[in-house]
PDB file of C-alpha atoms in Angstrom:
ATOM      1  CA  SER A   1     -24.883 -76.473  59.625  1.00  0.00           C
ATOM      2  CA  GLN A   2     -25.270 -79.275  57.129  1.00  0.00           C
ATOM      3  CA  GLN A   3     -25.913 -78.314  53.542  1.00  0.00           C
ATOM      4  CA  GLY A   4     -27.879 -81.474  52.831  1.00  0.00           C
ATOM      5  CA  GLU A   5     -30.703 -82.810  54.915  1.00  0.00           C
ATOM      6  CA  GLU A   6     -32.124 -86.229  54.221  1.00  0.00           C
ATOM      7  CA  ASP A   7     -35.684 -87.291  54.725  1.00  0.00           C
ATOM      8  CA  PRO A   8     -36.770 -89.617  56.210  1.00  0.00           C
ATOM      9  CA  GLN A   9     -34.148 -90.257  58.881  1.00  0.00           C
ATOM     10  CA  ALA A  10     -35.064 -93.946  58.907  1.00  0.00           C
ATOM     11  CA  LEU A  11     -36.961 -96.174  56.491  1.00  0.00           C
ATOM     12  CA  SER A  12     -37.973 -99.806  56.898  1.00  0.00           C
ATOM     13  CA  ILE A  13     -39.396-101.800  53.978  1.00  0.00           C
ATOM     14  CA  GLN A  14     -39.863-105.363  52.805  1.00  0.00           C
ATOM     15  CA  GLU A  15     -37.630-106.979  50.214  1.00  0.00           C
ATOM     16  CA  GLY A  16     -38.897-106.279  46.722  1.00  0.00           C
ATOM     17  CA  GLU A  17     -40.411-102.903  47.601  1.00  0.00           C
ATOM     18  CA  ASN A  18     -39.038 -99.593  46.365  1.00  0.00           C
ATOM     19  CA  ALA A  19     -37.231 -97.186  48.688  1.00  0.00           C
ATOM     20  CA  THR A  20     -37.239 -93.428  48.185  1.00  0.00           C
ATOM     21  CA  MET A  21     -34.973 -91.056  50.063  1.00  0.00           C
ATOM     22  CA  ASN A  22     -34.967 -87.282  49.745  1.00  0.00           C
ATOM     23  CA  CYS A  23     -32.256 -84.685  50.173  1.00  0.00           C
ATOM     24  CA  SER A  24     -32.692 -80.932  50.479  1.00  0.00           C
ATOM     25  CA  TYR A  25     -29.905 -78.391  50.357  1.00  0.00           C
ATOM     26  CA  LYS A  26     -29.583 -74.677  50.941  1.00  0.00           C
ATOM     27  CA  THR A  27     -27.206 -73.069  48.458  1.00  0.00           C
ATOM     28  CA  SER A  28     -26.482 -73.352  44.748  1.00  0.00           C
ATOM     29  CA  ILE A  29     -24.511 -76.426  43.801  1.00  0.00           C
ATOM     30  CA  ASN A  30     -22.475 -77.748  40.902  1.00  0.00           C
ATOM     31  CA  ASN A  31     -23.064 -81.418  41.598  1.00  0.00           C
ATOM     32  CA  LEU A  32     -24.872 -83.675  44.009  1.00  0.00           C
ATOM     33  CA  GLN A  33     -23.633 -87.130  44.861  1.00  0.00           C
ATOM     34  CA  TRP A  34     -25.134 -90.043  46.759  1.00  0.00           C
ATOM     35  CA  TYR A  35     -23.078 -92.340  48.953  1.00  0.00           C
ATOM     36  CA  ARG A  36     -23.857 -95.536  50.817  1.00  0.00           C
ATOM     37  CA  GLN A  37     -22.446 -96.617  54.169  1.00  0.00           C
ATOM     38  CA  ASN A  38     -22.703-100.154  55.448  1.00  0.00           C
ATOM     39  CA  SER A  39     -22.553-100.581  59.195  1.00  0.00           C
ATOM     40  CA  GLY A  40     -19.020-100.145  60.497  1.00  0.00           C
ATOM     41  CA  ARG A  41     -17.582 -99.228  57.101  1.00  0.00           C
ATOM     42  CA  GLY A  42     -16.628 -96.123  55.168  1.00  0.00           C
ATOM     43  CA  LEU A  43     -18.805 -94.420  52.580  1.00  0.00           C
ATOM     44  CA  VAL A  44     -18.972 -95.757  49.039  1.00  0.00           C
ATOM     45  CA  HIS A  45     -19.896 -93.571  46.088  1.00  0.00           C
ATOM     46  CA  LEU A  46     -23.119 -94.538  44.313  1.00  0.00           C
ATOM     47  CA  ILE A  47     -24.033 -91.938  41.731  1.00  0.00           C
ATOM     48  CA  LEU A  48     -23.395 -88.358  40.644  1.00  0.00           C
ATOM     49  CA  ILE A  49     -25.911 -85.934  39.177  1.00  0.00           C
ATOM     50  CA  ARG A  50     -24.797 -82.600  37.791  1.00  0.00           C
ATOM     51  CA  SER A  51     -26.724 -79.381  38.276  1.00  0.00           C
ATOM     52  CA  ASN A  52     -27.790 -79.328  34.602  1.00  0.00           C
ATOM     53  CA  GLU A  53     -29.236 -82.856  34.785  1.00  0.00           C
ATOM     54  CA  ARG A  54     -32.733 -83.725  35.994  1.00  0.00           C
ATOM     55  CA  GLU A  55     -32.565 -87.508  36.222  1.00  0.00           C
ATOM     56  CA  LYS A  56     -29.951 -90.216  36.184  1.00  0.00           C
ATOM     57  CA  HIS A  57     -30.082 -94.007  36.305  1.00  0.00           C
ATOM     58  CA  SER A  58     -27.593 -96.636  37.387  1.00  0.00           C
ATOM     59  CA  GLY A  59     -28.846-100.199  37.647  1.00  0.00           C
ATOM     60  CA  ARG A  60     -31.612-100.212  40.266  1.00  0.00           C
ATOM     61  CA  LEU A  61     -30.821 -96.628  41.295  1.00  0.00           C
ATOM     62  CA  ARG A  62     -32.641 -93.583  40.006  1.00  0.00           C
ATOM     63  CA  VAL A  63     -31.667 -90.099  41.100  1.00  0.00           C
ATOM     64  CA  THR A  64     -33.569 -86.917  40.381  1.00  0.00           C
ATOM     65  CA  LEU A  65     -32.529 -83.323  40.928  1.00  0.00           C
ATOM     66  CA  ASP A  66     -34.757 -80.266  41.132  1.00  0.00           C
ATOM     67  CA  THR A  67     -32.539 -77.214  41.411  1.00  0.00           C
ATOM     68  CA  SER A  68     -35.534 -74.872  41.692  1.00  0.00           C
ATOM     69  CA  LYS A  69     -36.602 -76.657  44.868  1.00  0.00           C
ATOM     70  CA  LYS A  70     -33.016 -77.405  45.937  1.00  0.00           C
ATOM     71  CA  SER A  71     -33.840 -81.062  46.379  1.00  0.00           C
ATOM     72  CA  SER A  72     -32.837 -84.501  45.143  1.00  0.00           C
ATOM     73  CA  SER A  73     -34.277 -87.954  45.551  1.00  0.00           C
ATOM     74  CA  LEU A  74     -32.740 -91.415  45.426  1.00  0.00           C
ATOM     75  CA  LEU A  75     -34.982 -94.302  44.432  1.00  0.00           C
ATOM     76  CA  ILE A  76     -33.865 -97.889  44.908  1.00  0.00           C
ATOM     77  CA  THR A  77     -36.135-100.274  43.026  1.00  0.00           C
ATOM     78  CA  ALA A  78     -36.805-103.904  43.899  1.00  0.00           C
ATOM     79  CA  SER A  79     -34.874-103.594  47.146  1.00  0.00           C
ATOM     80  CA  ARG A  80     -32.847-106.460  48.595  1.00  0.00           C
ATOM     81  CA  ALA A  81     -31.732-107.226  52.130  1.00  0.00           C
ATOM     82  CA  ALA A  82     -28.206-106.337  50.999  1.00  0.00           C
ATOM     83  CA  ASP A  83     -29.384-102.760  50.364  1.00  0.00           C
ATOM     84  CA  THR A  84     -29.649-102.281  54.147  1.00  0.00           C
ATOM     85  CA  ALA A  85     -27.324 -99.346  54.850  1.00  0.00           C
ATOM     86  CA  SER A  86     -27.261 -95.606  55.473  1.00  0.00           C
ATOM     87  CA  TYR A  87     -27.482 -93.335  52.451  1.00  0.00           C
ATOM     88  CA  PHE A  88     -26.038 -89.829  52.318  1.00  0.00           C
ATOM     89  CA  CYS A  89     -26.281 -87.007  49.846  1.00  0.00           C
ATOM     90  CA  ALA A  90     -23.305 -84.721  49.369  1.00  0.00           C
ATOM     91  CA  THR A  91     -23.138 -81.392  47.584  1.00  0.00           C
ATOM     92  CA  ASP A  92     -19.964 -80.187  45.900  1.00  0.00           C
ATOM     93  CA  GLU A  93     -18.409 -76.744  46.019  1.00  0.00           C
ATOM     94  CA  ASP A  94     -16.686 -75.404  42.948  1.00  0.00           C
ATOM     95  CA  THR A  95     -13.251 -74.959  44.492  1.00  0.00           C
ATOM     96  CA  ASN A  96      -9.906 -76.512  43.813  1.00  0.00           C
ATOM     97  CA  ALA A  97     -10.227 -78.920  46.722  1.00  0.00           C
ATOM     98  CA  GLY A  98     -13.781 -79.754  45.821  1.00  0.00           C
ATOM     99  CA  LYS A  99     -15.071 -79.794  49.356  1.00  0.00           C
ATOM    100  CA  SER A 100     -18.257 -81.778  49.793  1.00  0.00           C
ATOM    101  CA  THR A 101     -20.924 -81.154  52.395  1.00  0.00           C
ATOM    102  CA  PHE A 102     -22.751 -84.231  53.623  1.00  0.00           C
ATOM    103  CA  GLY A 103     -26.259 -84.582  54.971  1.00  0.00           C
ATOM    104  CA  ASP A 104     -27.206 -86.571  58.068  1.00  0.00           C
ATOM    105  CA  GLY A 105     -28.293 -89.611  56.094  1.00  0.00           C
ATOM    106  CA  THR A 106     -31.239 -91.965  55.787  1.00  0.00           C
ATOM    107  CA  THR A 107     -30.938 -95.364  57.426  1.00  0.00           C
ATOM    108  CA  LEU A 108     -32.617 -97.975  55.249  1.00  0.00           C
ATOM    109  CA  THR A 109     -33.581-101.390  56.588  1.00  0.00           C
ATOM    110  CA  VAL A 110     -34.780-103.975  54.077  1.00  0.00           C
ATOM    111  CA  LYS A 111     -36.459-106.958  55.720  1.00  0.00           C
ATOM    112  CA  PRO A 112     -36.149-110.325  53.988  1.00  0.00           C
TER     113      PRO A 112
ATOM    114  CA  ASN B   1      -5.276-102.380  45.596  1.00  0.00           C
ATOM    115  CA  ALA B   2      -5.887-101.293  49.208  1.00  0.00           C
ATOM    116  CA  GLY B   3      -7.444 -97.869  48.480  1.00  0.00           C
ATOM    117  CA  VAL B   4      -7.536 -95.769  51.649  1.00  0.00           C
ATOM    118  CA  THR B   5      -6.042 -97.325  54.777  1.00  0.00           C
ATOM    119  CA  GLN B   6      -6.606 -95.906  58.253  1.00  0.00           C
ATOM    120  CA  THR B   7      -4.797 -96.890  61.432  1.00  0.00           C
ATOM    121  CA  PRO B   8      -5.618 -97.642  64.149  1.00  0.00           C
ATOM    122  CA  LYS B   9      -9.161 -99.008  63.758  1.00  0.00           C
ATOM    123  CA  PHE B  10     -10.019 -98.498  67.428  1.00  0.00           C
ATOM    124  CA  GLN B  11      -8.491 -96.409  70.192  1.00  0.00           C
ATOM    125  CA  VAL B  12      -9.399 -95.427  73.730  1.00  0.00           C
ATOM    126  CA  LEU B  13      -7.745 -92.358  75.226  1.00  0.00           C
ATOM    127  CA  LYS B  14      -7.898 -90.517  78.501  1.00  0.00           C
ATOM    128  CA  THR B  15      -8.740 -86.837  78.563  1.00  0.00           C
ATOM    129  CA  GLY B  16      -5.619 -84.791  77.880  1.00  0.00           C
ATOM    130  CA  GLN B  17      -3.724 -87.512  76.041  1.00  0.00           C
ATOM    131  CA  SER B  18      -2.509 -86.954  72.520  1.00  0.00           C
ATOM    132  CA  MET B  19      -2.495 -89.202  69.507  1.00  0.00           C
ATOM    133  CA  THR B  20      -2.116 -89.229  65.752  1.00  0.00           C
ATOM    134  CA  LEU B  21      -4.492 -90.938  63.357  1.00  0.00           C
ATOM    135  CA  GLN B  22      -2.812 -92.197  60.230  1.00  0.00           C
ATOM    136  CA  CYS B  23      -4.204 -92.312  56.703  1.00  0.00           C
ATOM    137  CA  ALA B  24      -2.576 -93.512  53.501  1.00  0.00           C
ATOM    138  CA  GLN B  25      -3.937 -93.881  49.980  1.00  0.00           C
ATOM    139  CA  ASP B  26      -2.400 -95.749  47.078  1.00  0.00           C
ATOM    140  CA  MET B  27      -4.471 -94.245  44.255  1.00  0.00           C
ATOM    141  CA  ASN B  28      -2.148 -91.302  43.533  1.00  0.00           C
ATOM    142  CA  HIS B  29      -4.908 -88.863  44.507  1.00  0.00           C
ATOM    143  CA  ASN B  30      -4.131 -85.197  45.016  1.00  0.00           C
ATOM    144  CA  SER B  31      -6.882 -84.280  47.480  1.00  0.00           C
ATOM    145  CA  MET B  32      -7.272 -85.813  50.924  1.00  0.00           C
ATOM    146  CA  TYR B  33      -9.812 -85.154  53.682  1.00  0.00           C
ATOM    147  CA  TRP B  34     -10.453 -85.830  57.356  1.00  0.00           C
ATOM    148  CA  TYR B  35     -14.045 -86.074  58.609  1.00  0.00           C
ATOM    149  CA  ARG B  36     -15.682 -86.926  61.880  1.00  0.00           C
ATOM    150  CA  GLN B  37     -19.007 -88.743  62.148  1.00  0.00           C
ATOM    151  CA  ASP B  38     -21.026 -88.551  65.333  1.00  0.00           C
ATOM    152  CA  PRO B  39     -23.873 -91.011  66.060  1.00  0.00           C
ATOM    153  CA  GLY B  40     -26.846 -90.567  63.745  1.00  0.00           C
ATOM    154  CA  MET B  41     -25.183 -87.764  61.845  1.00  0.00           C
ATOM    155  CA  GLY B  42     -23.425 -87.177  58.591  1.00  0.00           C
ATOM    156  CA  LEU B  43     -19.800 -86.321  58.070  1.00  0.00           C
ATOM    157  CA  ARG B  44     -18.303 -83.026  59.150  1.00  0.00           C
ATOM    158  CA  LEU B  45     -15.095 -81.870  57.519  1.00  0.00           C
ATOM    159  CA  ILE B  46     -12.206 -81.259  59.912  1.00  0.00           C
ATOM    160  CA  TYR B  47      -9.327 -80.483  57.554  1.00  0.00           C
ATOM    161  CA  TYR B  48      -8.493 -81.101  53.944  1.00  0.00           C
ATOM    162  CA  SER B  49      -5.473 -81.002  51.667  1.00  0.00           C
ATOM    163  CA  ALA B  50      -5.904 -80.063  48.022  1.00  0.00           C
ATOM    164  CA  SER B  51      -2.377 -81.150  47.160  1.00  0.00           C
ATOM    165  CA  GLU B  52       0.891 -82.214  48.736  1.00  0.00           C
ATOM    166  CA  GLY B  53       2.180 -79.395  50.916  1.00  0.00           C
ATOM    167  CA  THR B  54      -1.146 -77.621  51.431  1.00  0.00           C
ATOM    168  CA  THR B  55      -3.752 -77.948  54.166  1.00  0.00           C
ATOM    169  CA  ASP B  56      -6.881 -75.953  54.988  1.00  0.00           C
ATOM    170  CA  LYS B  57      -9.454 -75.869  57.737  1.00  0.00           C
ATOM    171  CA  GLY B  58     -12.859 -77.381  57.284  1.00  0.00           C
ATOM    172  CA  GLU B  59     -16.034 -76.949  59.301  1.00  0.00           C
ATOM    173  CA  VAL B  60     -14.790 -78.223  62.701  1.00  0.00           C
ATOM    174  CA  PRO B  61     -10.980 -77.781  62.945  1.00  0.00           C
ATOM    175  CA  ASN B  62     -10.661 -76.745  66.607  1.00  0.00           C
ATOM    176  CA  GLY B  63      -8.638 -79.187  68.681  1.00  0.00           C
ATOM    177  CA  TYR B  64      -7.021 -80.852  65.663  1.00  0.00           C
ATOM    178  CA  ASN B  65      -3.909 -80.474  63.543  1.00  0.00           C
ATOM    179  CA  VAL B  66      -2.972 -82.186  60.306  1.00  0.00           C
ATOM    180  CA  SER B  67       0.113 -83.000  58.302  1.00  0.00           C
ATOM    181  CA  ARG B  68       0.255 -83.873  54.624  1.00  0.00           C
ATOM    182  CA  LEU B  69       3.442 -85.859  54.891  1.00  0.00           C
ATOM    183  CA  ASN B  70       3.635 -86.674  51.187  1.00  0.00           C
ATOM    184  CA  LYS B  71       1.172 -87.368  48.402  1.00  0.00           C
ATOM    185  CA  ARG B  72       0.129 -90.693  49.969  1.00  0.00           C
ATOM    186  CA  GLU B  73      -0.189 -89.807  53.640  1.00  0.00           C
ATOM    187  CA  PHE B  74      -2.373 -87.369  55.580  1.00  0.00           C
ATOM    188  CA  SER B  75      -2.336 -87.576  59.379  1.00  0.00           C
ATOM    189  CA  LEU B  76      -4.686 -86.083  61.971  1.00  0.00           C
ATOM    190  CA  ARG B  77      -3.403 -85.181  65.433  1.00  0.00           C
ATOM    191  CA  LEU B  78      -5.295 -84.573  68.646  1.00  0.00           C
ATOM    192  CA  GLU B  79      -2.940 -82.634  70.906  1.00  0.00           C
ATOM    193  CA  SER B  80      -5.030 -82.792  74.086  1.00  0.00           C
ATOM    194  CA  ALA B  81      -8.000 -85.099  73.682  1.00  0.00           C
ATOM    195  CA  ALA B  82     -11.378 -84.098  75.090  1.00  0.00           C
ATOM    196  CA  PRO B  83     -14.529 -86.222  75.562  1.00  0.00           C
ATOM    197  CA  SER B  84     -16.259 -84.110  72.890  1.00  0.00           C
ATOM    198  CA  GLN B  85     -13.834 -85.561  70.372  1.00  0.00           C
ATOM    199  CA  THR B  86     -15.222 -89.063  70.858  1.00  0.00           C
ATOM    200  CA  SER B  87     -16.298 -89.963  67.346  1.00  0.00           C
ATOM    201  CA  VAL B  88     -15.586 -92.059  64.291  1.00  0.00           C
ATOM    202  CA  TYR B  89     -12.954 -90.454  62.099  1.00  0.00           C
ATOM    203  CA  PHE B  90     -12.872 -91.040  58.356  1.00  0.00           C
ATOM    204  CA  CYS B  91     -10.151 -90.250  55.897  1.00  0.00           C
ATOM    205  CA  ALA B  92     -10.964 -89.844  52.221  1.00  0.00           C
ATOM    206  CA  SER B  93      -9.140 -89.059  49.026  1.00  0.00           C
ATOM    207  CA  ARG B  94     -10.188 -87.743  45.650  1.00  0.00           C
ATOM    208  CA  GLU B  95      -8.531 -87.578  42.265  1.00  0.00           C
ATOM    209  CA  GLY B  96      -8.377 -83.854  41.606  1.00  0.00           C
ATOM    210  CA  ARG B  97     -11.558 -81.927  42.285  1.00  0.00           C
ATOM    211  CA  ALA B  98     -15.313 -82.411  42.179  1.00  0.00           C
ATOM    212  CA  PRO B  99     -17.222 -84.097  40.682  1.00  0.00           C
ATOM    213  CA  LYS B 100     -14.749 -86.910  41.054  1.00  0.00           C
ATOM    214  CA  PRO B 101     -16.010 -89.189  43.840  1.00  0.00           C
ATOM    215  CA  GLN B 102     -14.325 -89.421  47.199  1.00  0.00           C
ATOM    216  CA  HIS B 103     -12.880 -92.757  48.337  1.00  0.00           C
ATOM    217  CA  PHE B 104     -13.132 -93.513  52.042  1.00  0.00           C
ATOM    218  CA  GLY B 105     -11.260 -95.604  54.545  1.00  0.00           C
ATOM    219  CA  ASP B 106     -13.175 -97.706  57.063  1.00  0.00           C
ATOM    220  CA  GLY B 107     -12.660 -95.282  59.908  1.00  0.00           C
ATOM    221  CA  THR B 108     -11.008 -95.006  63.299  1.00  0.00           C
ATOM    222  CA  ARG B 109     -13.346 -95.395  66.265  1.00  0.00           C
ATOM    223  CA  LEU B 110     -12.017 -93.118  68.980  1.00  0.00           C
ATOM    224  CA  SER B 111     -13.318 -92.990  72.560  1.00  0.00           C
ATOM    225  CA  ILE B 112     -12.050 -90.400  75.016  1.00  0.00           C
ATOM    226  CA  LEU B 113     -12.776 -91.030  78.674  1.00  0.00           C
TER     227      LEU B 113
END
């Protein structure tokens, strides 16, 4: 079963609005990462948050992590049509290969 | 800098046929991964290779084999394709271990009739 589960499965907003996506996971983690996938393309890394961090920012992205609730959220502010994509959280195991477990993703549509 | 290159991009097979999906990375990464992505779902790990010469099973390895040919190349083989293996297959590489990010190819879209 997937370690990460995103909520909502799909989100549709107008350009300029903020988009919030949530990720829940089941076991203890070392890191949580967010990836973006444009239609027909591979995943692209967005941002990493470590288990000892509570919040991280990168441009219009804000990620929070609550290890007590085993959940993370990704906020995209002032969304643009180009932000239309699927967003996935991935949790990292502390092994040599660093296997990551991906959630099922949130599909974001930003209407111009 | 090409990153991760997957070939072919599309393939249609008949049940029982075999084929090999190719993946090459030019970033000198140690770790490489094969995932499958089914419609509306996230990625599931098929096999991974922590370094040249080593491979290990992931979450869904049945029906697949892999070869880490050298540091650059990691191939995925379907010996006898089944309709349940219709999916989009992604190869990824990572420099070392987590929390380094994974770098993905654009996928191979495989249909098995």
